[in-house]
C-alpha positions as MATLAB code, in Angstrom:
seq = 'MKTVNEVSKLTGVSIRTLQYYDQIGLLKPAEYTESGYRLYDDAALEKLQQILLFKELEFPLKDIKEIINRSDFDKTKALEQQIELLELKKEYIENLLNLCNYLKTRGVRKLDFTAFDSSKLEEYSRKAKEQWGQTAAYKEYEEKSKNWTKEDRSNMMADFSKLFEEFGTMKDMDPASAEVQAQVKKVQDFITENMYTCTNEILYSLGTGYASGGEFTQNIDKMGGKGTAEFVFRAIKIYCGQ';
ca = [
     -53.553  136.232   54.193;
     -50.520  134.355   55.328;
     -48.604  135.089   58.460;
     -44.725  135.182   58.159;
     -44.395  131.813   59.840;
     -46.656  130.130   57.238;
     -44.888  131.941   54.271;
     -41.561  130.563   55.568;
     -42.751  127.169   55.827;
     -44.525  127.319   52.366;
     -41.341  128.750   50.651;
     -38.480  127.675   52.635;
     -37.461  131.212   53.169;
     -36.520  131.771   56.689;
     -38.472  134.259   58.745;
     -35.353  136.184   59.637;
     -34.791  136.570   55.786;
     -38.359  137.646   55.286;
     -37.891  140.249   58.046;
     -34.710  141.327   56.386;
     -36.703  141.722   52.947;
     -38.960  143.961   54.748;
     -36.415  146.033   56.255;
     -34.740  146.920   53.120;
     -38.008  147.327   51.092;
     -37.372  144.475   48.858;
     -40.519  142.589   49.952;
     -43.213  144.363   52.035;
     -45.945  142.620   53.641;
     -49.331  143.307   52.490;
     -50.283  144.588   55.882;
     -49.473  144.511   59.568;
     -51.621  143.334   62.447;
     -52.292  145.587   65.323;
     -49.641  143.659   67.139;
     -47.085  144.349   64.248;
     -47.100  140.868   62.813;
     -46.491  140.773   59.055;
     -49.097  139.462   56.799;
     -48.657  138.288   53.123;
     -51.321  138.304   50.213;
     -50.856  136.415   46.937;
     -49.486  139.496   45.190;
     -46.593  139.487   47.812;
     -45.979  135.745   47.478;
     -45.867  136.485   43.593;
     -43.137  138.985   44.320;
     -41.415  136.702   46.660;
     -41.275  134.128   43.627;
     -39.838  136.634   41.429;
     -37.118  137.415   44.066;
     -36.198  133.787   44.546;
     -35.695  133.450   40.757;
     -33.271  136.383   40.364;
     -31.479  134.903   43.473;
     -31.096  131.678   41.719;
     -29.386  133.702   38.915;
     -27.144  135.112   41.721;
     -28.117  138.664   41.230;
     -27.376  141.116   44.305;
     -30.318  141.968   46.302;
     -30.055  145.822   45.448;
     -30.302  144.758   41.841;
     -33.189  142.495   42.343;
     -35.043  145.439   44.011;
     -34.542  147.564   40.989;
     -35.501  145.042   38.430;
     -38.810  144.005   39.918;
     -39.918  147.471   40.629;
     -39.205  148.616   36.982;
     -42.231  149.832   35.184;
     -41.426  147.852   32.141;
     -40.886  144.689   34.271;
     -42.159  141.577   32.459;
     -43.885  139.155   34.968;
     -44.531  136.541   32.325;
     -40.943  136.617   30.939;
     -39.606  136.101   34.520;
     -41.899  133.217   35.234;
     -40.868  131.509   31.864;
     -37.324  131.782   33.042;
     -37.992  130.168   36.340;
     -39.750  127.203   34.712;
     -36.817  126.818   32.208;
     -34.175  127.118   34.996;
     -36.095  124.638   37.018;
     -36.046  122.131   33.950;
     -32.489  122.600   33.741;
     -31.847  121.841   37.311;
     -34.081  118.809   36.974;
     -32.260  117.453   34.226;
     -28.933  117.902   36.094;
     -30.073  116.252   39.167;
     -31.556  113.319   37.185;
     -28.265  112.858   35.323;
     -26.546  112.796   38.842;
     -29.176  110.388   40.193;
     -28.574  107.970   37.295;
     -24.869  107.994   37.604;
     -25.327  107.344   41.349;
     -27.716  104.343   40.786;
     -25.483  102.827   38.161;
     -22.421  103.094   40.502;
     -24.547  101.643   43.173;
     -25.429   98.480   41.233;
     -22.414   97.916   39.042;
     -19.663   99.524   41.107;
     -17.271  102.431   40.553;
     -15.750  101.246   37.153;
     -17.675  103.755   35.148;
     -15.578  106.691   34.688;
     -18.060  109.080   33.392;
     -17.871  112.741   34.598;
     -20.549  114.089   32.088;
     -23.289  114.091   34.824;
     -21.197  116.725   36.786;
     -21.278  119.071   33.683;
     -23.436  122.124   34.861;
     -22.278  124.159   31.747;
     -26.115  124.557   30.588;
     -27.046  125.958   33.982;
     -24.207  128.438   33.894;
     -24.990  129.493   30.225;
     -28.590  130.117   31.027;
     -27.513  132.112   34.097;
     -25.166  134.083   31.855;
     -27.639  135.014   29.439;
     -30.377  135.756   31.730;
     -28.126  138.268   33.662;
     -27.410  139.987   30.286;
     -31.271  140.380   29.766;
     -32.084  141.574   33.362;
     -28.543  142.987   34.508;
     -28.895  146.376   33.241;
     -29.732  148.250   36.507;
     -28.518  151.809   37.085;
     -25.911  150.652   39.522;
     -24.750  147.739   37.182;
     -24.438  150.131   34.304;
     -22.392  152.575   36.364;
     -20.034  149.998   37.912;
     -19.449  148.549   34.341;
     -18.543  151.931   33.047;
     -16.261  152.682   35.867;
     -14.492  149.224   35.755;
     -14.535  148.769   31.922;
     -10.677  149.704   31.507;
      -9.577  147.904   34.807;
      -6.793  145.450   34.698;
      -6.508  142.532   37.023;
      -4.059  144.368   38.869;
      -6.336  147.455   39.281;
      -9.093  145.287   40.444;
      -6.906  143.666   43.142;
      -5.614  146.891   44.280;
      -9.239  148.433   44.509;
     -10.380  145.453   46.651;
      -7.129  145.632   48.891;
      -7.971  149.309   49.516;
     -11.581  148.282   50.433;
     -10.394  145.658   52.650;
      -8.376  148.139   54.639;
     -11.236  150.149   55.569;
     -12.611  147.128   57.340;
      -9.279  146.259   59.150;
      -9.522  149.969   60.476;
     -13.037  149.463   61.591;
     -11.583  146.324   63.549;
      -9.497  148.648   65.544;
     -12.495  150.669   66.585;
     -14.740  148.042   67.927;
     -14.362  149.105   71.487;
     -15.363  152.747   70.672;
     -18.898  154.030   70.645;
     -20.275  153.458   66.876;
     -22.009  156.816   67.158;
     -18.811  158.583   67.992;
     -17.353  161.118   65.272;
     -14.398  158.937   64.419;
     -16.301  155.805   63.752;
     -19.061  157.671   61.692;
     -16.283  159.498   59.773;
     -15.086  155.702   58.902;
     -18.708  154.936   57.677;
     -18.438  158.019   55.258;
     -15.183  156.527   53.955;
     -16.736  153.407   53.026;
     -19.593  155.133   51.512;
     -17.358  157.629   49.455;
     -15.331  154.734   48.389;
     -18.066  152.626   46.979;
     -19.454  155.770   45.133;
     -15.920  156.598   43.680;
     -14.931  153.042   42.680;
     -18.304  151.081   42.064;
     -21.692  153.001   41.943;
     -23.315  155.788   43.730;
     -23.997  154.649   47.237;
     -27.014  156.262   48.601;
     -27.929  155.988   52.447;
     -30.581  153.371   51.331;
     -27.993  151.417   49.470;
     -25.460  151.811   52.382;
     -28.141  150.388   54.850;
     -29.096  147.525   52.686;
     -25.187  146.673   52.507;
     -24.681  147.058   56.150;
     -27.724  144.687   56.820;
     -25.959  142.105   54.453;
     -22.531  142.647   56.251;
     -24.154  141.475   59.607;
     -26.624  138.720   58.179;
     -24.249  135.922   59.212;
     -23.206  134.787   55.733;
     -20.131  135.117   53.650;
     -20.065  138.794   54.045;
     -19.957  138.668   57.794;
     -17.213  135.927   57.705;
     -15.174  137.940   55.186;
     -15.348  141.395   57.280;
     -14.596  139.410   60.495;
     -11.475  138.162   58.950;
     -10.358  141.423   57.846;
     -11.113  143.327   61.293;
     -11.417  140.616   63.759;
     -14.573  138.855   65.003;
     -17.420  141.129   65.858;
     -16.474  143.729   63.042;
     -19.318  143.025   60.766;
     -21.765  143.472   63.367;
     -19.988  146.726   64.772;
     -19.857  148.015   61.118;
     -23.828  147.502   60.708;
     -24.439  149.274   64.174;
     -22.495  152.315   62.936;
     -24.127  152.351   59.515;
     -27.620  152.383   61.155;
     -26.575  155.271   63.214;
     -25.150  157.144   60.092;
     -28.094  156.309   57.966;
     -30.648  157.504   60.870;
     -32.075  153.985   61.418;
];
């Protein structure tokens, strides 16, 4: 068994991220100590490896959760893809290193940009997504958006952004108030109507992502002002009974 700290050092995944994966049911520890500390066995580490593969392929966490919990999930296929992906990355990095060493020893006259060509990686990622990407949510979104124009997509995102702008005007309110909770319901209904069925479990997972401090947080805070993303998450937690 390994502690969460040991797993973090071994894999490079932060403790906060491992805790988040536990909260959303993506990666549960093998067990907890009496003091509540997380412990991970080899099976959990294997599952983490699979999660990291699909993250490299830029799958959303909600899709990764569905994929690796499928009854027909092929672990061998996933491992083979990880090896191939790493080989492609190795080749890409080696090409960049060779170019840098050439420039260091012979100057900058070599106008060769082929080392920056990442098309192999992009093509591999695209094909892998085609193989794994048919989750229920993905299929539903694909069906709903199949006839959208660029204008339709732009209008949809603009309407979605307005919901977070409205949240920004509520930041001084109690997140448990009827008005704020109604706003959470608007977000859930909007996602269900325009993207995919947004259950409370999915909504809570999205809310955790909103407040994770990454790109989601930055974008939402741009829409509603600093602190909006964290406020939205607090409201979603209450809405979902967490």
